[in-house]
Amino acid sequence: MSVVSSGLPSAQEIVGPTPGQRLRRRIFGHRGIVLGGVILGIIVLMAVLAPLLAPYDPYEQILTARIKPPVWYPGGTWEHVLGTDQVGRDYLSRLIYGAQISLMIGLFAAVLSGIIGTAMGVAAGYFGGRVDLVVTFLITCRLSLPVILVSLAVVAVIGGSLEVVILVLGLLLWDRYAVVMRASTLQVRSLDFVAAAQTTGCSTWHILVSEILPNVMNQLIVVATLEFAHAVLLEAALSFLGLGVQPPLPSWGLMIAEGRNYILFDAWLIAIPGLALFTLLLAVNLLGDGVRDVTAPENRG
């Protein structure tokens, strides 16, 4: 007996794609997320596998091999693909290890400032009243202080090091988290599920952790990507001025600072770490913009 198709749609066609399938479709269909994610993934992989990828010790000085040009310049060799710096250190090795410094500073500074700013913003938005007034006053005070000038002053007094740079940036970059989290919490606080949780007797801690935070997480992720890039750029500026990461650590900002005396004749000493820094910031910003687009309410469908 032959089975005749009824022409009716299948169950899958009736139900449609699941929320997870729609989210994956939006993510992989967004060019910014894909491109930024691939570039950032390559940089992270390069940093993690630095001991295996670096052809030389990034701290080894060979004075007889000073200022060797990259392989595409006249006189360049494959022995040092990106050349050597002013004391004969392999530039490719220092560039690879420099990714560790930039990622570490960006990640730790973003996490530290995120914890401070998120706690203040959520508390101000949920409790309101005097708590909101105090947090708003603190945000106003923080916004009146230029980050770069305060960082320069603090680092100049305490002394520049990797730990000091992370701590200073983490304590200065929380204001954007606080402003965004306060506004987002004010919107979420008035929704029905929060009122239902309050009515059923849920504790304040439970409401903040289980009801408020999950619904402001997309804004938090976007701000975190922006502050990650901001922290990396500020570290490069401080290192360029000699008050950030100190030699012989292979920071990209420090590599730019060390090469500025050779800019007229050996511009690649600045161009190579500058391009690496630009690529990292581009990837992080593309990823952040993509997350904002994908998690926007008008794009959830």
Short mmCIF file of C-alpha atoms in Angstrom, two decimals:
data_model
loop_
_atom_site.label_atom_id
_atom_site.label_comp_id
_atom_site.label_asym_id
_atom_site.label_seq_id
_atom_site.Cartn_x
_atom_site.Cartn_y
_atom_site.Cartn_z
CA MET A 1 0.00 0.00 0.00
CA SER A 2 1.46 3.33 -0.98
CA VAL A 3 1.48 6.15 1.53
CA VAL A 4 0.19 9.41 0.10
CA SER A 5 1.64 12.57 1.55
CA SER A 6 -1.02 14.73 3.14
CA GLY A 7 0.88 17.96 2.39
CA LEU A 8 0.60 19.04 5.99
CA PRO A 9 3.63 20.75 7.63
CA SER A 10 5.79 18.67 9.92
CA ALA A 11 5.94 19.15 13.68
CA GLN A 12 9.32 20.89 13.35
CA GLU A 13 7.86 23.34 10.85
CA ILE A 14 4.92 24.07 13.15
CA VAL A 15 6.99 24.54 16.29
CA GLY A 16 9.77 26.48 14.56
CA PRO A 17 13.37 26.89 15.67
CA THR A 18 14.17 26.75 19.37
CA PRO A 19 15.50 29.83 21.21
CA GLY A 20 18.97 28.29 21.19
CA GLN A 21 18.85 27.77 17.44
CA ARG A 22 17.69 31.35 16.88
CA LEU A 23 20.50 32.66 19.09
CA ARG A 24 23.13 30.62 17.23
CA ARG A 25 21.71 31.83 13.93
CA ARG A 26 21.98 35.46 15.04
CA ILE A 27 25.51 34.99 16.39
CA PHE A 28 26.96 33.19 13.37
CA GLY A 29 25.06 35.49 11.02
CA HIS A 30 26.64 38.60 12.51
CA ARG A 31 29.87 39.46 10.72
CA GLY A 32 31.22 41.57 13.57
CA ILE A 33 30.94 38.77 16.11
CA VAL A 34 32.45 36.20 13.76
CA LEU A 35 35.35 38.41 12.65
CA GLY A 36 36.05 39.81 16.13
CA GLY A 37 35.75 36.38 17.72
CA VAL A 38 38.15 34.79 15.24
CA ILE A 39 40.77 37.54 15.63
CA LEU A 40 40.47 37.58 19.43
CA GLY A 41 40.61 33.79 19.52
CA ILE A 42 43.85 33.80 17.52
CA ILE A 43 45.41 36.38 19.87
CA VAL A 44 44.31 34.43 22.96
CA LEU A 45 45.65 31.20 21.48
CA MET A 46 48.92 32.95 20.66
CA ALA A 47 49.20 34.16 24.25
CA VAL A 48 48.39 30.77 25.77
CA LEU A 49 50.81 28.91 23.50
CA ALA A 50 53.54 31.56 23.72
CA PRO A 51 56.20 29.18 25.13
CA LEU A 52 55.62 26.86 22.17
CA LEU A 53 55.25 29.50 19.44
CA ALA A 54 58.03 31.93 20.38
CA PRO A 55 61.23 30.97 18.54
CA TYR A 56 63.49 32.69 21.12
CA ASP A 57 63.54 33.76 24.73
CA PRO A 58 61.89 37.24 24.70
CA TYR A 59 64.38 38.48 27.30
CA GLU A 60 67.57 37.18 25.64
CA GLN A 61 69.81 40.02 24.45
CA ILE A 62 72.20 39.52 21.53
CA LEU A 63 74.05 42.80 21.10
CA THR A 64 75.69 41.61 17.88
CA ALA A 65 72.23 41.28 16.31
CA ARG A 66 70.83 44.73 17.14
CA ILE A 67 68.15 46.37 14.94
CA LYS A 68 67.89 43.59 12.40
CA PRO A 69 65.03 44.40 10.00
CA PRO A 70 62.03 42.11 9.35
CA VAL A 71 62.27 39.48 6.65
CA TRP A 72 60.48 41.63 4.01
CA TYR A 73 63.04 44.45 4.40
CA PRO A 74 66.38 44.44 2.58
CA GLY A 75 68.84 42.62 4.82
CA GLY A 76 66.13 40.75 6.72
CA THR A 77 66.43 37.03 7.32
CA TRP A 78 64.13 34.18 8.35
CA GLU A 79 66.25 33.72 11.45
CA HIS A 80 64.41 36.71 12.95
CA VAL A 81 61.15 37.01 11.01
CA LEU A 82 60.14 40.34 12.56
CA GLY A 83 63.69 41.48 13.20
CA THR A 84 65.28 42.42 16.52
CA ASP A 85 65.07 45.44 18.81
CA GLN A 86 67.72 47.87 20.02
CA VAL A 87 69.36 45.29 22.31
CA GLY A 88 69.06 42.30 19.99
CA ARG A 89 65.92 40.68 21.38
CA ASP A 90 63.78 38.76 18.88
CA TYR A 91 60.79 40.95 18.01
CA LEU A 92 58.44 38.10 17.13
CA SER A 93 59.02 36.45 20.49
CA ARG A 94 58.43 39.70 22.36
CA LEU A 95 55.28 40.35 20.31
CA ILE A 96 53.89 36.91 21.17
CA TYR A 97 54.63 37.26 24.88
CA GLY A 98 53.32 40.83 24.79
CA ALA A 99 49.86 39.43 24.03
CA GLN A 100 49.90 37.84 27.49
CA ILE A 101 50.54 41.21 29.14
CA SER A 102 47.83 43.06 27.21
CA LEU A 103 45.20 40.36 27.71
CA MET A 104 46.04 40.00 31.41
CA ILE A 105 45.75 43.72 32.06
CA GLY A 106 42.55 44.09 30.05
CA LEU A 107 40.90 41.05 31.67
CA PHE A 108 41.82 41.72 35.30
CA ALA A 109 41.14 45.45 35.09
CA ALA A 110 37.74 44.84 33.45
CA VAL A 111 36.81 42.22 36.07
CA LEU A 112 37.88 44.37 39.04
CA SER A 113 36.16 47.50 37.78
CA GLY A 114 33.13 45.40 36.76
CA ILE A 115 32.69 44.00 40.27
CA ILE A 116 32.87 47.47 41.81
CA GLY A 117 30.67 49.23 39.25
CA THR A 118 28.07 46.46 38.98
CA ALA A 119 27.62 46.23 42.74
CA MET A 120 27.19 50.00 43.03
CA GLY A 121 24.90 50.31 40.01
CA VAL A 122 22.61 47.42 40.95
CA ALA A 123 22.36 48.64 44.55
CA ALA A 124 21.51 52.17 43.43
CA GLY A 125 18.92 51.01 40.91
CA TYR A 126 17.21 48.51 43.20
CA PHE A 127 17.17 50.29 46.56
CA GLY A 128 16.93 53.89 45.33
CA GLY A 129 16.63 56.65 47.91
CA ARG A 130 19.76 57.46 49.88
CA VAL A 131 21.69 54.58 48.35
CA ASP A 132 21.01 56.00 44.90
CA LEU A 133 22.05 59.49 46.03
CA VAL A 134 25.34 58.23 47.46
CA VAL A 135 26.17 56.15 44.37
CA THR A 136 25.24 59.02 42.05
CA PHE A 137 27.50 61.34 44.05
CA LEU A 138 30.38 58.85 43.81
CA ILE A 139 29.85 58.50 40.05
CA THR A 140 29.90 62.28 39.67
CA CYS A 141 33.12 62.51 41.68
CA ARG A 142 34.71 59.79 39.60
CA LEU A 143 33.69 61.43 36.30
CA SER A 144 35.31 64.68 37.43
CA LEU A 145 38.70 62.94 37.61
CA PRO A 146 40.50 62.39 34.28
CA VAL A 147 41.56 58.73 34.20
CA ILE A 148 44.87 59.23 32.44
CA LEU A 149 45.99 62.08 34.71
CA VAL A 150 45.04 60.24 37.90
CA SER A 151 46.75 57.10 36.62
CA LEU A 152 49.91 59.04 35.83
CA ALA A 153 49.94 60.66 39.26
CA VAL A 154 49.34 57.42 41.18
CA VAL A 155 51.81 55.37 39.16
CA ALA A 156 54.43 58.12 39.42
CA VAL A 157 54.10 58.10 43.22
CA ILE A 158 53.83 54.34 43.79
CA GLY A 159 55.99 53.18 40.91
CA GLY A 160 55.09 51.40 37.70
CA SER A 161 54.61 47.64 37.59
CA LEU A 162 52.16 45.13 36.14
CA GLU A 163 50.27 44.74 39.43
CA VAL A 164 50.07 48.50 40.05
CA VAL A 165 48.74 49.18 36.54
CA ILE A 166 46.02 46.52 36.91
CA LEU A 167 45.00 47.82 40.34
CA VAL A 168 44.94 51.49 39.30
CA LEU A 169 42.93 50.84 36.14
CA GLY A 170 40.55 48.50 37.95
CA LEU A 171 39.82 51.17 40.58
CA LEU A 172 39.29 53.92 38.00
CA LEU A 173 37.19 52.32 35.25
CA TRP A 174 34.06 51.34 37.21
CA ASP A 175 31.94 54.40 36.41
CA ARG A 176 30.52 53.13 33.11
CA TYR A 177 29.48 49.86 34.75
CA ALA A 178 27.74 51.77 37.54
CA VAL A 179 25.84 54.10 35.18
CA VAL A 180 24.66 51.32 32.84
CA MET A 181 23.79 48.88 35.63
CA ARG A 182 21.85 51.54 37.54
CA ALA A 183 19.74 52.40 34.49
CA SER A 184 19.17 48.74 33.59
CA THR A 185 18.24 47.81 37.17
CA LEU A 186 15.73 50.66 37.35
CA GLN A 187 13.98 49.19 34.29
CA VAL A 188 14.04 45.59 35.51
CA ARG A 189 12.97 46.46 39.09
CA SER A 190 9.53 47.58 37.91
CA LEU A 191 8.74 44.37 36.01
CA ASP A 192 6.17 41.83 37.19
CA PHE A 193 8.50 38.93 37.96
CA VAL A 194 10.45 41.07 40.45
CA ALA A 195 7.20 42.11 42.15
CA ALA A 196 6.14 38.45 42.24
CA ALA A 197 9.42 37.45 43.89
CA GLN A 198 8.99 40.19 46.49
CA THR A 199 5.40 39.12 47.14
CA THR A 200 6.36 35.48 47.72
CA GLY A 201 8.87 36.54 50.37
CA CYS A 202 12.14 36.00 48.49
CA SER A 203 15.16 37.58 50.15
CA THR A 204 16.77 40.69 48.73
CA TRP A 205 19.94 38.75 47.91
CA HIS A 206 17.92 36.13 46.00
CA ILE A 207 16.09 38.81 44.00
CA LEU A 208 19.32 40.61 43.11
CA VAL A 209 21.21 37.46 42.10
CA SER A 210 18.43 35.38 40.53
CA GLU A 211 16.07 38.00 39.12
CA ILE A 212 17.97 41.24 38.48
CA LEU A 213 21.47 40.16 37.39
CA PRO A 214 20.42 37.61 34.70
CA ASN A 215 18.26 40.27 33.04
CA VAL A 216 20.99 42.91 32.90
CA MET A 217 23.76 40.51 31.90
CA ASN A 218 23.72 41.47 28.20
CA GLN A 219 24.39 45.13 29.02
CA LEU A 220 27.11 44.03 31.44
CA ILE A 221 28.86 41.99 28.73
CA VAL A 222 28.83 44.91 26.31
CA VAL A 223 30.29 47.31 28.90
CA ALA A 224 32.92 44.71 29.85
CA THR A 225 34.19 44.45 26.27
CA LEU A 226 34.44 48.24 26.00
CA GLU A 227 36.29 48.55 29.31
CA PHE A 228 38.62 45.69 28.34
CA ALA A 229 39.70 47.65 25.26
CA HIS A 230 39.88 50.87 27.29
CA ALA A 231 42.17 49.25 29.87
CA VAL A 232 44.48 47.85 27.19
CA LEU A 233 44.74 51.26 25.52
CA LEU A 234 45.42 53.05 28.82
CA GLU A 235 48.12 50.52 29.72
CA ALA A 236 49.78 51.15 26.36
CA ALA A 237 49.65 54.91 26.99
CA LEU A 238 51.13 54.57 30.48
CA SER A 239 53.85 52.21 29.24
CA PHE A 240 54.62 54.59 26.37
CA LEU A 241 55.15 57.37 28.92
CA GLY A 242 57.40 55.13 31.00
CA LEU A 243 54.99 54.83 33.94
CA GLY A 244 53.28 51.56 33.10
CA VAL A 245 54.73 48.10 32.67
CA GLN A 246 58.47 48.30 33.25
CA PRO A 247 61.28 46.73 31.22
CA PRO A 248 62.12 44.02 30.40
CA LEU A 249 58.46 42.85 30.24
CA PRO A 250 57.36 42.68 26.58
CA SER A 251 54.36 45.01 26.73
CA TRP A 252 53.15 46.26 23.34
CA GLY A 253 52.94 49.82 24.67
CA LEU A 254 56.47 49.54 26.04
CA MET A 255 57.71 48.17 22.70
CA ILE A 256 56.25 51.25 20.99
CA ALA A 257 57.95 53.50 23.55
CA GLU A 258 61.31 51.77 23.12
CA GLY A 259 61.11 52.14 19.34
CA ARG A 260 60.19 55.83 19.21
CA ASN A 261 63.83 56.91 19.01
CA TYR A 262 64.19 54.95 15.75
CA ILE A 263 60.96 56.13 14.10
CA LEU A 264 62.69 57.98 11.25
CA PHE A 265 64.92 55.13 10.10
CA ASP A 266 63.40 51.94 11.54
CA ALA A 267 59.69 52.71 11.71
CA TRP A 268 58.79 49.02 11.85
CA LEU A 269 59.86 48.99 15.52
CA ILE A 270 56.74 51.06 16.21
CA ALA A 271 54.52 49.85 13.38
CA ILE A 272 54.58 46.15 14.34
CA PRO A 273 53.45 46.46 18.01
CA GLY A 274 51.15 49.33 17.02
CA LEU A 275 49.44 47.12 14.46
CA ALA A 276 49.14 44.31 17.02
CA LEU A 277 47.53 46.71 19.50
CA PHE A 278 45.16 48.05 16.83
CA THR A 279 44.14 44.51 15.85
CA LEU A 280 43.37 43.52 19.44
CA LEU A 281 41.28 46.65 20.07
CA LEU A 282 39.46 46.20 16.76
CA ALA A 283 38.59 42.59 17.61
CA VAL A 284 37.30 43.46 21.08
CA ASN A 285 35.18 46.35 19.79
CA LEU A 286 33.74 44.28 16.95
CA LEU A 287 32.83 41.58 19.45
CA GLY A 288 31.25 44.08 21.83
CA ASP A 289 29.21 45.74 19.09
CA GLY A 290 28.09 42.34 17.88
CA VAL A 291 26.97 41.26 21.34
CA ARG A 292 25.02 44.51 21.68
CA ASP A 293 23.29 43.93 18.34
CA VAL A 294 22.48 40.28 19.00
CA THR A 295 21.13 40.83 22.52
CA ALA A 296 19.09 43.94 21.66
CA PRO A 297 15.36 43.31 22.24
CA GLU A 298 14.41 44.36 18.70
CA ASN A 299 16.75 41.69 17.27
CA ARG A 300 15.42 38.79 19.34
CA GLY A 301 13.10 36.97 17.05
#
